[in-house]
XYZ file of C-alpha atoms in Angstrom:
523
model
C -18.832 36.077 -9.549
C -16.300 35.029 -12.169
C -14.344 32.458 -9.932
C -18.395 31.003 -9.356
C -18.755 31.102 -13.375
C -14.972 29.656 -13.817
C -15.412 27.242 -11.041
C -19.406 25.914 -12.308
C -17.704 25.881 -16.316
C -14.762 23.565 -14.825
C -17.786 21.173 -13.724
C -19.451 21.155 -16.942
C -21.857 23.632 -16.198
C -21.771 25.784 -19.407
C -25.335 27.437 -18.960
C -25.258 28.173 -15.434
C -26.106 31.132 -13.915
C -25.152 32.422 -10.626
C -26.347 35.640 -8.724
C -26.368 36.845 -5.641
C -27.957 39.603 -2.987
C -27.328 40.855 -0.020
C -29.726 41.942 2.941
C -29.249 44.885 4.945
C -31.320 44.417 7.176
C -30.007 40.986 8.806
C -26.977 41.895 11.185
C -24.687 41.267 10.632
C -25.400 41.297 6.774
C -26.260 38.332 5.079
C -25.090 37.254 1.587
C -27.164 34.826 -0.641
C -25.728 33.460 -2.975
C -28.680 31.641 -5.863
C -26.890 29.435 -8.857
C -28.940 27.794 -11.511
C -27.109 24.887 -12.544
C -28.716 23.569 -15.975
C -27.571 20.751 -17.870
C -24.120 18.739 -17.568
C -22.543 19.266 -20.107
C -20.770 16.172 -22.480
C -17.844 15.437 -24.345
C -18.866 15.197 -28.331
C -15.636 15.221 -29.995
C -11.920 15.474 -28.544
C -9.925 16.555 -31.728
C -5.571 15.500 -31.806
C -4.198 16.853 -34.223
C -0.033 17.208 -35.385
C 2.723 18.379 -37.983
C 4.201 14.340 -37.979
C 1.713 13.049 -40.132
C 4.305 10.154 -39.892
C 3.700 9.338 -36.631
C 1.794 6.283 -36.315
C 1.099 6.135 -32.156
C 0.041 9.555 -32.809
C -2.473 8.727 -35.597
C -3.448 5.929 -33.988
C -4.127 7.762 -30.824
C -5.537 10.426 -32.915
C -7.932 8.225 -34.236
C -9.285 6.273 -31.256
C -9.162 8.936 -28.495
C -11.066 6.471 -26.252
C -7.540 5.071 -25.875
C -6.565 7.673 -22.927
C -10.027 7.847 -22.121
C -11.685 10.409 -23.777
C -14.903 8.526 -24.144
C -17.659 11.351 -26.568
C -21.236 11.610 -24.311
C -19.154 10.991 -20.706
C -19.359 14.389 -18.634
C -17.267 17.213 -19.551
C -15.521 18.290 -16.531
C -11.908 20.074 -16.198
C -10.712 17.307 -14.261
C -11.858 14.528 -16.639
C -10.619 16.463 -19.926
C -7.412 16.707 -17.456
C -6.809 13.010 -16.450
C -7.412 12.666 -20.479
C -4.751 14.067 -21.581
C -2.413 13.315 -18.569
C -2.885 9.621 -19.816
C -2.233 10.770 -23.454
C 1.271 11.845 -22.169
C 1.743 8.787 -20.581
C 1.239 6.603 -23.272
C 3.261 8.294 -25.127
C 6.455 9.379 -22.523
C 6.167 5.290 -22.575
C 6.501 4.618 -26.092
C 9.486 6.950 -27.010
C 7.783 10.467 -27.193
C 8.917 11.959 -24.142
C 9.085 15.563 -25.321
C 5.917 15.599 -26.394
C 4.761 19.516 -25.896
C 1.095 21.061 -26.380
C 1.054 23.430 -28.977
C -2.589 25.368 -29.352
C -5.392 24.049 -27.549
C -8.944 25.559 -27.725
C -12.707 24.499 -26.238
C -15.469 25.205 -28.465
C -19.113 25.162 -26.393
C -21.991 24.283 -28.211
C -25.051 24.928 -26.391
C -27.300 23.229 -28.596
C -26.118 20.011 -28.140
C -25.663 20.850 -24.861
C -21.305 19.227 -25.033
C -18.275 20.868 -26.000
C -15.311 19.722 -28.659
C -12.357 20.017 -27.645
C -8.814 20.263 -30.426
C -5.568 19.937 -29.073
C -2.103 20.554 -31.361
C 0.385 18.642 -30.031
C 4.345 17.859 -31.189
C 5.359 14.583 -30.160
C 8.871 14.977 -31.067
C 10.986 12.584 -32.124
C 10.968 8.402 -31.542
C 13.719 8.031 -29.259
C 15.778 5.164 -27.622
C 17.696 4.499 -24.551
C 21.070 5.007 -25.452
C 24.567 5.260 -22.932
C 23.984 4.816 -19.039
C 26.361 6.607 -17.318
C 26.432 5.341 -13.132
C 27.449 8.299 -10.741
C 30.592 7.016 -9.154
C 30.320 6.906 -5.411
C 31.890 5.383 -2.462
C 29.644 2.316 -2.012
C 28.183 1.901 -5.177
C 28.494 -1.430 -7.011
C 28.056 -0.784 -10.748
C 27.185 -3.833 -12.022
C 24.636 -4.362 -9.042
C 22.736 -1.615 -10.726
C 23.148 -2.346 -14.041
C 21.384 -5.679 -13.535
C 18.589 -4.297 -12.768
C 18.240 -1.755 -14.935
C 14.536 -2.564 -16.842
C 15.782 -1.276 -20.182
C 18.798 -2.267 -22.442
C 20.650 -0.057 -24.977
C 18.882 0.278 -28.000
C 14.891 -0.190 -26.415
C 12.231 2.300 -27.110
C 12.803 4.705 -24.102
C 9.599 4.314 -21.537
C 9.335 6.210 -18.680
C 7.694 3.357 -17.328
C 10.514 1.512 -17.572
C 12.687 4.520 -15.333
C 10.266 4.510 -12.632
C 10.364 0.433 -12.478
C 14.244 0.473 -12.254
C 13.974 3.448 -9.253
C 11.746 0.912 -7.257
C 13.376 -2.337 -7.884
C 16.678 -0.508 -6.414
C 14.839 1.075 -3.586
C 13.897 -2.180 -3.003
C 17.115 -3.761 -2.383
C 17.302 -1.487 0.857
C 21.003 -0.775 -0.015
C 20.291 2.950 -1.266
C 18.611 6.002 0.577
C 18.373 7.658 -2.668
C 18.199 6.944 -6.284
C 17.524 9.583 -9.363
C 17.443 8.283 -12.576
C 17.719 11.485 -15.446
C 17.797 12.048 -19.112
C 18.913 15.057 -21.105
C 16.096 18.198 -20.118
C 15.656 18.577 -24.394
C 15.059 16.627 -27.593
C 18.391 15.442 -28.517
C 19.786 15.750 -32.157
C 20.077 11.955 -32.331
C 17.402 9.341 -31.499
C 19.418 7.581 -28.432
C 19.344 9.099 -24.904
C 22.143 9.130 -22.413
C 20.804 8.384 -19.544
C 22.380 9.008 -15.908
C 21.620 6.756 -12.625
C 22.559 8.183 -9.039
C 22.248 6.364 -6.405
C 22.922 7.081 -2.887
C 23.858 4.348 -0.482
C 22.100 3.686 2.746
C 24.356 3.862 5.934
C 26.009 1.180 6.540
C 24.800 0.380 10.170
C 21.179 1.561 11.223
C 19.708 1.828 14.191
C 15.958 1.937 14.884
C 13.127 2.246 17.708
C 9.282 1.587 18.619
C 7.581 2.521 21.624
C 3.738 1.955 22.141
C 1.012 1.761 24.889
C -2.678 0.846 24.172
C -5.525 0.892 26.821
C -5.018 -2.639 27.974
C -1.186 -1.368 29.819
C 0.142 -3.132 27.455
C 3.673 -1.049 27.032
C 6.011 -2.281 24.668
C 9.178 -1.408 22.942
C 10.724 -2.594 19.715
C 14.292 -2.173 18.931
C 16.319 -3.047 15.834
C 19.451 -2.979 13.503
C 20.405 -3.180 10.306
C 23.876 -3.784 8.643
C 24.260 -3.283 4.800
C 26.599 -5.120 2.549
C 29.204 -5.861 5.904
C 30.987 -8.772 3.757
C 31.031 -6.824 0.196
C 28.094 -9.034 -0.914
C 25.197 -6.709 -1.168
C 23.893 -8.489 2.020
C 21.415 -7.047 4.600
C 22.055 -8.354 8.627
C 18.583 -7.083 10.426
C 18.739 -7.671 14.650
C 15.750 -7.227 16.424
C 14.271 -7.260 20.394
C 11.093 -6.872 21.176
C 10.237 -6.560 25.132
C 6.160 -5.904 26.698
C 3.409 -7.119 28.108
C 2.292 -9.651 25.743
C 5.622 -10.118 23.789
C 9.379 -10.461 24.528
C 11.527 -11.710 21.714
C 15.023 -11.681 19.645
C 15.095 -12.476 16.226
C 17.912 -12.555 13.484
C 17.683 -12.306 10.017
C 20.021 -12.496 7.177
C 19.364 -11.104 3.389
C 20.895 -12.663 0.240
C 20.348 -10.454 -2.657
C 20.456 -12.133 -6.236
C 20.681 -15.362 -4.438
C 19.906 -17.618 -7.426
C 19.111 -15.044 -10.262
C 19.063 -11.394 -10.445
C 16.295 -9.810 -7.937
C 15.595 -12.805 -5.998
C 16.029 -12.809 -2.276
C 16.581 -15.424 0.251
C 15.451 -14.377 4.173
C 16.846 -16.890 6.501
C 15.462 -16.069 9.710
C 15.732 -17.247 13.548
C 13.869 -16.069 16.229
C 13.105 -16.750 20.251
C 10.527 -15.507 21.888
C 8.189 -14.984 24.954
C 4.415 -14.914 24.448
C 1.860 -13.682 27.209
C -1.484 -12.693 26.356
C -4.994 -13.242 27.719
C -5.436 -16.628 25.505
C -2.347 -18.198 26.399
C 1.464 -18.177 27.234
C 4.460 -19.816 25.455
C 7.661 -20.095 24.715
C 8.550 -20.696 20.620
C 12.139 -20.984 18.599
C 11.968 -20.865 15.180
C 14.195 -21.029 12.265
C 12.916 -20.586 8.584
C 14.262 -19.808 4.991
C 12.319 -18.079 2.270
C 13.164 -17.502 -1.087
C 11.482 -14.255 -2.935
C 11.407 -13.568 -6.947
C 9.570 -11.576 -9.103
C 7.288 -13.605 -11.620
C 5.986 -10.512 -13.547
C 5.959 -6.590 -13.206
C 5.345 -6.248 -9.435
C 3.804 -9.903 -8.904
C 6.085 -11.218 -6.538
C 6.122 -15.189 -5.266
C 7.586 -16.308 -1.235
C 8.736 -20.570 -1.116
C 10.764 -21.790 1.462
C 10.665 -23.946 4.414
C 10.295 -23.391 8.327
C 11.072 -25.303 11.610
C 9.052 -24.430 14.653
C 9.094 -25.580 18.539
C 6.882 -24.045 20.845
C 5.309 -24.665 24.498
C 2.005 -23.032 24.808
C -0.066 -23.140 27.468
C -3.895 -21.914 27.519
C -5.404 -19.557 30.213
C -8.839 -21.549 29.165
C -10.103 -24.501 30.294
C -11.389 -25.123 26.783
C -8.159 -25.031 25.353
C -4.936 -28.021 24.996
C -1.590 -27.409 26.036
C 0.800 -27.691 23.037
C 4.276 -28.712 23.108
C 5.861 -30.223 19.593
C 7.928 -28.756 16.204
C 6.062 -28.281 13.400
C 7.524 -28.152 9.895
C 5.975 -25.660 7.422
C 6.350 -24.817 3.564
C 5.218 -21.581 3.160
C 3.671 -20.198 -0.132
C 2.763 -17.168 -0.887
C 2.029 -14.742 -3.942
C 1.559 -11.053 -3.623
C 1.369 -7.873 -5.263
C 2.045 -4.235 -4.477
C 0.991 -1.001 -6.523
C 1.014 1.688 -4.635
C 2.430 5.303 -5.446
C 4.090 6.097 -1.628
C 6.364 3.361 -0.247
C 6.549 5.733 3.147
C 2.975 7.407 3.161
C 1.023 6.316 0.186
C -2.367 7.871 -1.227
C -3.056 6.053 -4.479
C -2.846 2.193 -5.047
C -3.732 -1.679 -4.093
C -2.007 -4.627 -2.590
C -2.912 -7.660 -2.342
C -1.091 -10.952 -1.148
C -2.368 -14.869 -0.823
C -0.490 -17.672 1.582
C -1.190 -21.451 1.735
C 1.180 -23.139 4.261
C 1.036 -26.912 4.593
C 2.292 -27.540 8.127
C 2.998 -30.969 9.455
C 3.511 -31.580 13.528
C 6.466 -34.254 14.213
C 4.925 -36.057 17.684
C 2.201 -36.818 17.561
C 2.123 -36.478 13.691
C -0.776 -34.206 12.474
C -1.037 -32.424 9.201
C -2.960 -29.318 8.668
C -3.218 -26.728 6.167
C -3.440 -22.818 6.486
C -4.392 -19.934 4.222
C -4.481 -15.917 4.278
C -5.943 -13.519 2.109
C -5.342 -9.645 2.803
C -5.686 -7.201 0.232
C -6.433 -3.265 0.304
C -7.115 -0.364 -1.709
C -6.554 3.390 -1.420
C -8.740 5.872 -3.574
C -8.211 9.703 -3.763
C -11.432 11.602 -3.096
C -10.351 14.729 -4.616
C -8.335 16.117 -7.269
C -5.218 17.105 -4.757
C -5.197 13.749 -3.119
C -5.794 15.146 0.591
C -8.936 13.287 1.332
C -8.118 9.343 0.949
C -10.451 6.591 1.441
C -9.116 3.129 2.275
C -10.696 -0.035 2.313
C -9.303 -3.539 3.394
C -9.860 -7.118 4.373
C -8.942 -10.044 6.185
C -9.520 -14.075 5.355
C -7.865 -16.593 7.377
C -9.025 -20.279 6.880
C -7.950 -23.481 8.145
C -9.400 -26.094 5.524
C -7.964 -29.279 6.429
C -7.462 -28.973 10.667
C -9.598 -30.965 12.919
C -11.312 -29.369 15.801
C -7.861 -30.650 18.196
C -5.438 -30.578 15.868
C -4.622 -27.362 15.490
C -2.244 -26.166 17.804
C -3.243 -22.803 20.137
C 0.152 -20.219 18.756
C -1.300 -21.011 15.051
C -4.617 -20.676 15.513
C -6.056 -16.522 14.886
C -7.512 -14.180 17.143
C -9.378 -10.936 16.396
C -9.455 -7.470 18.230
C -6.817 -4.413 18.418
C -4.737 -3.062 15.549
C -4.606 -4.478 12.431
C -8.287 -6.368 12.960
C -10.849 -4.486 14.968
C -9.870 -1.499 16.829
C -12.172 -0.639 20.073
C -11.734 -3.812 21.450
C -8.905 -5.567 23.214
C -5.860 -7.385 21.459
C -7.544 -10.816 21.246
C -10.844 -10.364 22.210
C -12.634 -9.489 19.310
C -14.332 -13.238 18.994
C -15.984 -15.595 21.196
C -14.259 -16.461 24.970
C -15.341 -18.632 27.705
C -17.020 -18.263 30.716
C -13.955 -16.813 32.876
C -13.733 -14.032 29.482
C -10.688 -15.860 27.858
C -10.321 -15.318 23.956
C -10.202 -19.176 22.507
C -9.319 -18.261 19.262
C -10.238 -19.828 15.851
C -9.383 -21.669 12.838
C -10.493 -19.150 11.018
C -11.117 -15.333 11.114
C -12.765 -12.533 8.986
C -11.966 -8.814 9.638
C -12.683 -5.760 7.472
C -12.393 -1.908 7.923
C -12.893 1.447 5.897
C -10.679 4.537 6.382
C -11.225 8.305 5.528
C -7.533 10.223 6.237
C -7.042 13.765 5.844
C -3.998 15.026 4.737
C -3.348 18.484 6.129
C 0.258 18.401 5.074
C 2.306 15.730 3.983
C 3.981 14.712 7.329
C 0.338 15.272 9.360
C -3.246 13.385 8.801
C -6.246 13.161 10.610
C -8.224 9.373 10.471
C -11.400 8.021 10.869
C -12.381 4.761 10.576
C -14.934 1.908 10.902
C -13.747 -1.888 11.593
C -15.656 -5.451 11.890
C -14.327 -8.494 12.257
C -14.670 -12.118 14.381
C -12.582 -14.972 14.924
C -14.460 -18.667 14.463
C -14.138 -21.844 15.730
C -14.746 -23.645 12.463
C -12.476 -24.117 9.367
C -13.987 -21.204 7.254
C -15.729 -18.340 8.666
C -19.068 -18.944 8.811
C -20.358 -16.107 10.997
C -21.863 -18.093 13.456
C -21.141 -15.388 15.663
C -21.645 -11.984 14.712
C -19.089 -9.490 13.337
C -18.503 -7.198 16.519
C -17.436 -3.625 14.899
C -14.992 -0.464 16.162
C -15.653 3.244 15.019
C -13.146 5.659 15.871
C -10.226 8.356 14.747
C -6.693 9.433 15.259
C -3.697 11.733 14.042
C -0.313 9.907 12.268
C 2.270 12.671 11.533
C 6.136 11.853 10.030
C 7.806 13.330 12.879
C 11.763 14.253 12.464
C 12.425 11.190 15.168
C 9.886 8.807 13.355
C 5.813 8.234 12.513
C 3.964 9.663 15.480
C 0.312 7.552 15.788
C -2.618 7.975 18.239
C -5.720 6.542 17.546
C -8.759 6.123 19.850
C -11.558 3.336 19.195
C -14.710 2.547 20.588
C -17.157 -0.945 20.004
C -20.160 -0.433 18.769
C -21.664 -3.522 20.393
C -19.839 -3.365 24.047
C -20.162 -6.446 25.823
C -19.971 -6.163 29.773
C -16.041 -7.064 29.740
C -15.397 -4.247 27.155
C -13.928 -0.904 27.922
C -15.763 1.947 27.135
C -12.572 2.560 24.895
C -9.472 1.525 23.455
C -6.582 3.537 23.186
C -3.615 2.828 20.800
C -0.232 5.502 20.548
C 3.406 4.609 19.026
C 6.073 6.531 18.120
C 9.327 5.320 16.463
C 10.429 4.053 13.134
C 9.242 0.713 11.438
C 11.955 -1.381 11.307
């Protein structure tokens, strides 16, 4: 009964009270198990208190504890009181108190005001600053590479912030497998911290595979390789093929880092490729060049310019061949927080596009944008259970009814829009059941995962989404929807997925089911 008193107290259940009996006569012999809850208890008062009476954060924290969000009359549970003073750490780790270390802490109940007060004695050490960085020397390694994009400069109030932003932005150039950024374990004598940077460089050549089959035969296999700084110019040279039913292509792509300032990044790109699906087939070349840089914290902004030809013919009547280049300008803004590059559990993206697109002969202009954006919420405290939601806006404002040519038009149905239908055929089709596509197209979904390890999770999800004929979606057909579930595990050989889906509203074309499995590395 104490782990029921302990566990009902962490809740903010300080009157409850929990019994139990048990029946001898059931068999086999049943336990009961009867808890009076009572009241919630609240927060009335969470006391900081220190030996720096100097210490003006501290006071100032001290004062206001609202500040890390210890808010008095909001409910006084274990895990709130925790994420309190986890925050309280934070703020200060970030503003040059990173030895910070608890020094008494006590919980006084008081059952007449049904809340509890809560004093914590804390020593926040000493104000400290970033001092000497030291690089590991390694085979590889380009010092001054790093040390531009360091976040901090000698002499700044040390943030840990600031550490974790520096890891990411060199993950991000994709030239390191590894990097570990460390200061001294204690409180130094001095105020300035030597701190040490190890980074350890990705392979030079890489080599990576996809394989996948969904419930439409669709078989397909994606192959590509990478090739880091091969001229001694922090470069990236990315090859890829891509070979199945509905898709055979080669593309080529070629990665200036620090092309115009430090941590922006120009893309030039050119691919070929075959296109078969059940809307339409073509052939397409095209060659484009992007330029990425950061604008502020992990706000990031995409400019640059494209060239494509393509020959597309439709399996509909309904539909116009197409057969012209098209010059694009590509715009985008986007913005990543998430706490998992590889398998994240906590965090939001979002990203916006408008691409003004002009077709040489005949000359028509059109304009195109996307908004995606997605959010993943822990359920419980030891982020196992994760719920993801996401959606989908694609709009065509300015493109006539015929001007918008059949490869940049959207289609809904299969991964990554509505799962338990076909690739394609999640909107309207003609009479022969061809997808026509859209100028526009709305999709949304909700995911629970389960994480029984950190390499395996179980998912279950719930998707809707359409494609429509006119410039905005305006859901004059209905949202057809998926339900379904799967497994993803991190194998040793790459991410293992299998999902199954199944449409709620099954039109007579429909299978019963859809079935999606991959295995390989993303690329």
């Amino acid at each position: 009964m104490k782990v029921v008193d302990v566990l009902l107290r962490d809740l903010g259940y300080y009157d409850a009270l929990a019994d139990y009996e048990i029946d001898l006569k059931t068999n086999p012999i049943t336990l009961n198990f009867m808890v009076r809850t009572g009241p919630k208890y609240k927060l009335l008062k969470f006391n900081l208190s220190s030996n720096s009476l100097d210490n003006q954060l501290f006071n100032a924290l001290s004062l206001d504890p609202a500040r890390f969000n210890m808010i008095p009359e909001t409910p006084a549970t274990l895990e709130n009181i925790k994420q309190g003073v986890r925050r309280l750490f934070e703020i200060l780790g970030n503003n040059g108190y990173p030895y910070v270390k608890v020094l008494n802490e006590k919980i006084t109940v008081d059952h007449d005001q049904k809340g509890i007060e809560v004093l914590l004695h804390m020593d926040p050490g000493k104000l400290v600053r970033f001092g000497e960085t030291m690089i590991a020397p390694a085979e590889g390694i380009d010092q001054d590479f790093i040390k531009k994009r360091l976040k901090w400069k000698k002499g700044d109030v040390y943030s840990n912030l600031k550490v974790i932003q520096t890891i990411e932005t060199l993950n991000n150039t994709q030239q390191y497998a590894f990097v570990k950024i460390t200061r001294p374990n204690k409180q130094p004598d001095g105020s300035s911290l030597t701190m040490r940077v190890e980074a350890f460089p990705e392979s030079t050549r890489t080599f990576a595979w996809k394989t996948g089959y969904d419930a439409n035969n669709n078989f397909n296999v994606k192959l590509g390789w990478k090739g880091i700084n091969l001229f001694d110019d922090g470069s990236l040279i990315k090859v890829f093929g891509g070979f199945g039913q509905y898709y055979n292509g080669l593309a080529f792509e070629h990665i200036v880092p620090d092309a115009f300032w430090t941590e922006s990044y120009l893309t030039t790109r050119f691919d070929v490729k075959r296109t078969h699906t059940n809307s339409y087939s073509g052939m397409a070349a095209e060659l484009s060049s992007i330029l990425t840089t950061p604008i502020y914290d992990k706000l990031r902004a995409d400019t640059g310019l494209s060239l494509k030809f393509s020959s597309v013919k439709p399996k509909s009547n309904l539909l116009n061949d197409h057969n012209a280049p098209i010059i694009s300008v590509p715009l985008a803004i986007h913005y990543e927080q998430m706490d998992d590059l590889m398998m994240p559990r906590k965090g939001w993206d979002a990203h916006f596009e408008i691409t003004p697109a002009m077709q040489v002969a005949p000359q028509r202009q059109f304009v195109q944008f996307k908004l995606r954006q997605s959010i993943l919420r822990p359920l419980n405290d030891d982020h196992t259970l994760i719920l993801k939601a996401w959606y989908k806006l694609y709009a065509s404002p300015s493109a006539g009814k015929r001007v918008l040519p059949l490869d940049w038009q959207f289609f809904a149905g299969g991964m990554g829009t509505v799962r338990g239908y076909g690739y394609q055929h999640a909107g309207k089709r003609d009479a022969n059941g061809k997808p026509i596509g859209g100028r526009s197209m709305f999709a949304m979904g909700a995911e629970i995962n389960y994480f029984i390890s950190n390499d395996l999770a179980l998912q279950g999800f719930f998707d809707a989404g359409s494609n429509y004929q006119g410039r905005y979606p305006n859901f004059s057909n209905a949202l057809l929807m998926g339900v379904g579930g799967g497994v993803n595990y991190m194998s040793p050989i790459g991410d293992v997925q299998m999902v199954v889906g199944l449409p709620v509203r099954r039109r007579d074309s429909d299978k019963r089911a859809q079935f999606y499995i991959s295995l390989g590395q993303d690329f």
